[in-house]
Short mmCIF file of C-alpha atoms in Angstrom, two decimals:
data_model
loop_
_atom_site.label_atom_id
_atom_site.label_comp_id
_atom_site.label_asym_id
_atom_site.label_seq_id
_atom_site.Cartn_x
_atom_site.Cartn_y
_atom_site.Cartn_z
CA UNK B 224 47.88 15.54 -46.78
CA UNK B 225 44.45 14.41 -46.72
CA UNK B 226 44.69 11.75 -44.71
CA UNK B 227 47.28 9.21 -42.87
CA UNK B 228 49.11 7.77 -45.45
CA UNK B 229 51.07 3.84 -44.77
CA UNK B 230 53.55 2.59 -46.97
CA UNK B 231 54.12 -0.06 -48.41
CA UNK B 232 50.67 -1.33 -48.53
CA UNK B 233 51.71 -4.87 -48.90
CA UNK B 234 55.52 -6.22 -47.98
CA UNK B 235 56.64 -9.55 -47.97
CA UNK B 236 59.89 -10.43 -46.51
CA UNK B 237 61.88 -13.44 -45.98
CA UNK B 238 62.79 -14.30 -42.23
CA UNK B 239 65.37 -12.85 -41.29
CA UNK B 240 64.89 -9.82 -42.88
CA UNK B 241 64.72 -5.99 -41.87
CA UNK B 242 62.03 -3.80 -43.22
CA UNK B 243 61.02 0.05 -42.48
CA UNK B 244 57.66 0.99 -42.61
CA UNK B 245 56.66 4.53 -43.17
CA UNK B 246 53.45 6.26 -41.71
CA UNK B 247 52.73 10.13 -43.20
CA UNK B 248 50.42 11.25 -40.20
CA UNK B 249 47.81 14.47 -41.02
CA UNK B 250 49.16 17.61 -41.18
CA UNK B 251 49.80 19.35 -37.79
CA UNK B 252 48.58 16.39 -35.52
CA UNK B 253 50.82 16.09 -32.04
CA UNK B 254 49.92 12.70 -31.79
CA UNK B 255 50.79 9.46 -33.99
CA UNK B 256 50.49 5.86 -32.37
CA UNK B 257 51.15 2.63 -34.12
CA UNK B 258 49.19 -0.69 -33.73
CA UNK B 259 50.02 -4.28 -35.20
CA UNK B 260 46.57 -5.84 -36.06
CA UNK B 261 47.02 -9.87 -36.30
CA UNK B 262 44.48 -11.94 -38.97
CA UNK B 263 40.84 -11.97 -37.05
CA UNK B 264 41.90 -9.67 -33.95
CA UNK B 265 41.65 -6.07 -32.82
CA UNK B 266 44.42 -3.49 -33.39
CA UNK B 267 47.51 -4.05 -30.40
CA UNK B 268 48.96 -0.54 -29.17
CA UNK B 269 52.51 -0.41 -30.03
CA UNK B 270 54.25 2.99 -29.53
CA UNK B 271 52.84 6.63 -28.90
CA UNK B 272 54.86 9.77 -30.26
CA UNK B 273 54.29 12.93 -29.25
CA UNK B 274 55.75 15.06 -31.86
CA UNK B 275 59.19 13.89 -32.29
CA UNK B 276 58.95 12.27 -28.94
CA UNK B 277 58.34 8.69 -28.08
CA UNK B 278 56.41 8.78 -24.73
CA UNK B 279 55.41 5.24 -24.69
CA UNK B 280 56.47 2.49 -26.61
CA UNK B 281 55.29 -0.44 -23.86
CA UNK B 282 53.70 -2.19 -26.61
CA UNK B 283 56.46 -3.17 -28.73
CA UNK B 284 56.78 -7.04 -28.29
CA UNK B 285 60.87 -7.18 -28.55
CA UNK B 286 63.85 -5.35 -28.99
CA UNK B 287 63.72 -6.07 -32.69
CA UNK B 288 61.02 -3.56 -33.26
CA UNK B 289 61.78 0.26 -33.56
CA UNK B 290 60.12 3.51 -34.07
CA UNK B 291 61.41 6.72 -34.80
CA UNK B 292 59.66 9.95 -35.59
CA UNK B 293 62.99 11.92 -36.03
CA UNK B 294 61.10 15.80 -36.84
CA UNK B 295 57.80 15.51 -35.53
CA UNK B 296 55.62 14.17 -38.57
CA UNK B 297 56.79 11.40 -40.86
CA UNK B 298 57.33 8.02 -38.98
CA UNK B 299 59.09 5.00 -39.32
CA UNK B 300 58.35 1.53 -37.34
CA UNK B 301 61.45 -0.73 -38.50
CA UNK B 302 61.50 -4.32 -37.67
CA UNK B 303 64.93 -5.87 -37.61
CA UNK B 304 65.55 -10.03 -38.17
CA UNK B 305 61.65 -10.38 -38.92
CA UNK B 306 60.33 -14.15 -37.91
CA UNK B 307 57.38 -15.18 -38.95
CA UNK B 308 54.85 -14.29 -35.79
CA UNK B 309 55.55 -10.46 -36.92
CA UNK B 310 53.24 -11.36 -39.98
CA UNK B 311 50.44 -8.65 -39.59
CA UNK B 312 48.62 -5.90 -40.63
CA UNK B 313 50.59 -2.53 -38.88
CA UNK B 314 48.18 0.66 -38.66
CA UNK B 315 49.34 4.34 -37.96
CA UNK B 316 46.98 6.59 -36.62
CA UNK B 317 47.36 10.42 -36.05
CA UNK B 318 45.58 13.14 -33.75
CA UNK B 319 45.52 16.41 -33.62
CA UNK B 320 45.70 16.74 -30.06
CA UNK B 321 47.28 15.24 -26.98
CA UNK B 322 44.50 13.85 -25.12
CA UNK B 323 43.00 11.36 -27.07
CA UNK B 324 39.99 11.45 -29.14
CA UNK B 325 39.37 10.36 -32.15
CA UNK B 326 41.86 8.57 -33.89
CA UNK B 327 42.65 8.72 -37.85
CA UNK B 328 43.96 5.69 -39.32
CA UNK B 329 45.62 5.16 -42.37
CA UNK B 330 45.30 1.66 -44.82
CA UNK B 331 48.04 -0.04 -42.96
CA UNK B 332 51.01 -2.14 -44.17
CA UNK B 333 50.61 -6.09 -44.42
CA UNK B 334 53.60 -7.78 -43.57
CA UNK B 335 54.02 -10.92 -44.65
CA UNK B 336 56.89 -12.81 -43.19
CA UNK B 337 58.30 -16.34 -45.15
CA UNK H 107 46.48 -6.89 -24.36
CA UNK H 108 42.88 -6.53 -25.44
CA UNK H 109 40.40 -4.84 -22.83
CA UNK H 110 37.15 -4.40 -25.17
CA UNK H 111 35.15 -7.49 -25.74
CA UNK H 112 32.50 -7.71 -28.05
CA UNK H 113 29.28 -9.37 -28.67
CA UNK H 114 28.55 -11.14 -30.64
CA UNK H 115 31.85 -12.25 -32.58
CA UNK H 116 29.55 -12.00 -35.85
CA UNK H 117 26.37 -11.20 -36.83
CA UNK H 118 24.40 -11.71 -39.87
CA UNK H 119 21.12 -10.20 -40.49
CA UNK H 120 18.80 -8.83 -43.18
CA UNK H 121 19.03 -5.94 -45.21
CA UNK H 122 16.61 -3.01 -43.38
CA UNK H 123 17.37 -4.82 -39.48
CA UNK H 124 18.92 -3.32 -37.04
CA UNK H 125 22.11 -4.10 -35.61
CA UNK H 126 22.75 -4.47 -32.31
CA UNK H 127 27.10 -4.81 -30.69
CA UNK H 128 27.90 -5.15 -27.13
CA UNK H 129 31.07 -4.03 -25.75
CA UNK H 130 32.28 -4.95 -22.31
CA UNK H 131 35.74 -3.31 -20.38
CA UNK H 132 37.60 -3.88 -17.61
CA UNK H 133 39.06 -0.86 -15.80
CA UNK H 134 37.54 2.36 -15.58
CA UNK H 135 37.77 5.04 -18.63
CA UNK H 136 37.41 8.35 -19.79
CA UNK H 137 35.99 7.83 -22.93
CA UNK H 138 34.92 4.84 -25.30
CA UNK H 139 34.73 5.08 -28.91
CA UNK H 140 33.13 3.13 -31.79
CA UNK H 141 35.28 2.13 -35.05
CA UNK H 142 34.63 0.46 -38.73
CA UNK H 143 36.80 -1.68 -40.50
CA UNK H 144 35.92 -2.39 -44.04
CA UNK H 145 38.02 -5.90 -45.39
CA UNK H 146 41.72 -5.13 -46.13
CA UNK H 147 41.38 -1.38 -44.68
CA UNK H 148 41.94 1.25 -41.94
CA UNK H 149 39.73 1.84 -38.96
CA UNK H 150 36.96 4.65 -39.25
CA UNK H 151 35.73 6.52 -36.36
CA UNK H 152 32.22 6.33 -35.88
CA UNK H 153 31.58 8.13 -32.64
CA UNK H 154 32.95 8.98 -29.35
CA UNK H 155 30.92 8.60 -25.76
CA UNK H 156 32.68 9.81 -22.97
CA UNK H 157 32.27 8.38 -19.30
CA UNK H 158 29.51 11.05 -17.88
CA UNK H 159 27.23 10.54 -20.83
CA UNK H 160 25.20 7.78 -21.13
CA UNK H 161 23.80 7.46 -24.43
CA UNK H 162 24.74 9.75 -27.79
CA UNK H 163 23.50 9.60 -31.59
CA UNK H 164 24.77 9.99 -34.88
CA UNK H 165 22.91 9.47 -37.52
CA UNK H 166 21.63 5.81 -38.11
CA UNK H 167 24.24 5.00 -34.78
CA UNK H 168 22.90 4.67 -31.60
CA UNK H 169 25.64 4.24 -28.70
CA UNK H 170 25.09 4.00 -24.90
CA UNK H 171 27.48 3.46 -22.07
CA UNK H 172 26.86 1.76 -18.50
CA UNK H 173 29.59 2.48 -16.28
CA UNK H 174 28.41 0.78 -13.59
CA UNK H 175 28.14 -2.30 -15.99
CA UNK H 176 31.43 -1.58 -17.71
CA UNK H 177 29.79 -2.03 -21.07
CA UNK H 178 28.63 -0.52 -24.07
CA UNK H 179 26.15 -1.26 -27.09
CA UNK H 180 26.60 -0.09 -30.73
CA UNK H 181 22.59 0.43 -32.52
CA UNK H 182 23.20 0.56 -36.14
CA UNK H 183 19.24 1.31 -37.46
CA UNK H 184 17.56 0.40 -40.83
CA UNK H 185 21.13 -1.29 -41.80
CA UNK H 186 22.32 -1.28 -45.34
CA UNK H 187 24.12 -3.75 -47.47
CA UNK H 188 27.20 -0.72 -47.60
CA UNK H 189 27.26 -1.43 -43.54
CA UNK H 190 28.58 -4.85 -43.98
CA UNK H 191 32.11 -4.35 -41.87
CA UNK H 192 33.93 -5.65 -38.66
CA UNK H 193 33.28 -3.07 -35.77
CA UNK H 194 35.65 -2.57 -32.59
CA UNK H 195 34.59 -0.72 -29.50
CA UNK H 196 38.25 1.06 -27.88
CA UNK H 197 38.60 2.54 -24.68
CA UNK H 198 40.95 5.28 -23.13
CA UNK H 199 41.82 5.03 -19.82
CA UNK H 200 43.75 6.84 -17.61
CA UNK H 201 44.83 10.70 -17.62
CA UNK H 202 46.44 11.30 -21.18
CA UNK H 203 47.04 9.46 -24.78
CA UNK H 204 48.21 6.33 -23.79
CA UNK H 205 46.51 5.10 -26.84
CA UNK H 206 43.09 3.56 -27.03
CA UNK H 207 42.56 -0.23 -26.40
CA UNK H 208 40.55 -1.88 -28.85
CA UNK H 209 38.04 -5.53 -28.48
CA UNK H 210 38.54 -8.17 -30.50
CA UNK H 211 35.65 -6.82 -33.25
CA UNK H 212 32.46 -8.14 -34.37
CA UNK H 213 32.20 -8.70 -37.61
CA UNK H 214 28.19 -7.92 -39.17
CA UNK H 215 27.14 -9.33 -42.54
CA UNK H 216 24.21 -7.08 -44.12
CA UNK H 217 22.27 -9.59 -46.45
CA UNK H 218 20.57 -8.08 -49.22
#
């Protein structure tokens, strides 16, 4: 495609819930990370793939958060039992390499959690 | 955690100003890079500087980097009312993608 598509744009979810967000990186770029963006703040890494595999996923704050990027392009980031602190904005950005330059994001999701 | 920090937190000036961001990072890097965030959307890359330059343009964007300082300003020239955004200096450090590391934004009000 174009560009990095996110979706849902918007999601709100009672606590408790699970939700799967879906990230369509740019065609042919290696590289997709994930960031969670709270209200007022930068974006926080989350996970790096590298094609279909996960090399780093340090920034993902529990075990309730998972990311998958089963064939090398489409991604998922799945939050499982959502509380309310996982409320947030969650960017995908692609590359076309593997040593970072610029990044392209897309829109983002907005999670709301009740 | 966040290693960018920039300066001001906001900024409002006049239509035709310029703009002036500060950036400030902790450990050493191998490149920096400038992003725009409009309300309720993505990032947009405005330009990269990497650690053996010290100062690059683009445009109306002026960026220089003291690495001796750890810091880095963002010159936005003759700003327009369309430049109205929240802007986040990110940094890449160590050998690979380990994913850049953004500041906490400042966010610049044009005025017409």
């Amino acid at each position: 495609g174009a560009g990095v598509s996110q979706s849902p744009r918007y999601k709100v979810a009672k606590r408790g819930q699970d939700v799967a967000l879906r990230c369509d990186p740019i065609s042919g770029h290696v590289s997709l990370f994930w960031y969670q963006q709270a209200l007022g703040q930068g974006p926080e890494f989350l996970t790096y793939f590298q094609n279909e595999a996960q090399l780093d996923k340090s920034g993902l704050p529990s075990d309730r958060f998972f990311a998958e990027r089963p064939e090398g392009s489409v991604s998922t980031l799945k939050i499982q039992r959502t509380q309310q602190e996982d409320s947030a904005v969650y960017l995908c950005a692609s590359f076309v390499g593997t040593n970072t330059g610029e990044l392209f994001f897309g829109e983002g999701s907005r999670l709301t959690v009740l | 955690s966040q290693q960018g920090e920039e300066d001001p937190q906001a900024l409002s000036i006049q239509e035709g100003e310029n703009a002036t961001m500060n950036c400030s990072y902790k450990t050493s890097i191998n490149n920096l890079q400038w992003y725009r965030q409009n309300s309720g959307r993505g990032l947009v890359h405005l330009i990269l500087i990497r650690s053996n330059e010290r100062e690059k343009h683009s445009g109306r964007l002026r960026v220089t980097l003291d690495t001796s300082k750890k810091s880095s300003s963002l010159l936005i020239t003759a700003s327009r009312a369309a430049d109205t955004a929240s802007y986040f200096c990110a940094t890449l450090s160590g050998g690979g993608a380990d994913g850049l590391t953004f500041g906490k934004g400042t966010h610049l009000i044009i005025q017409p």
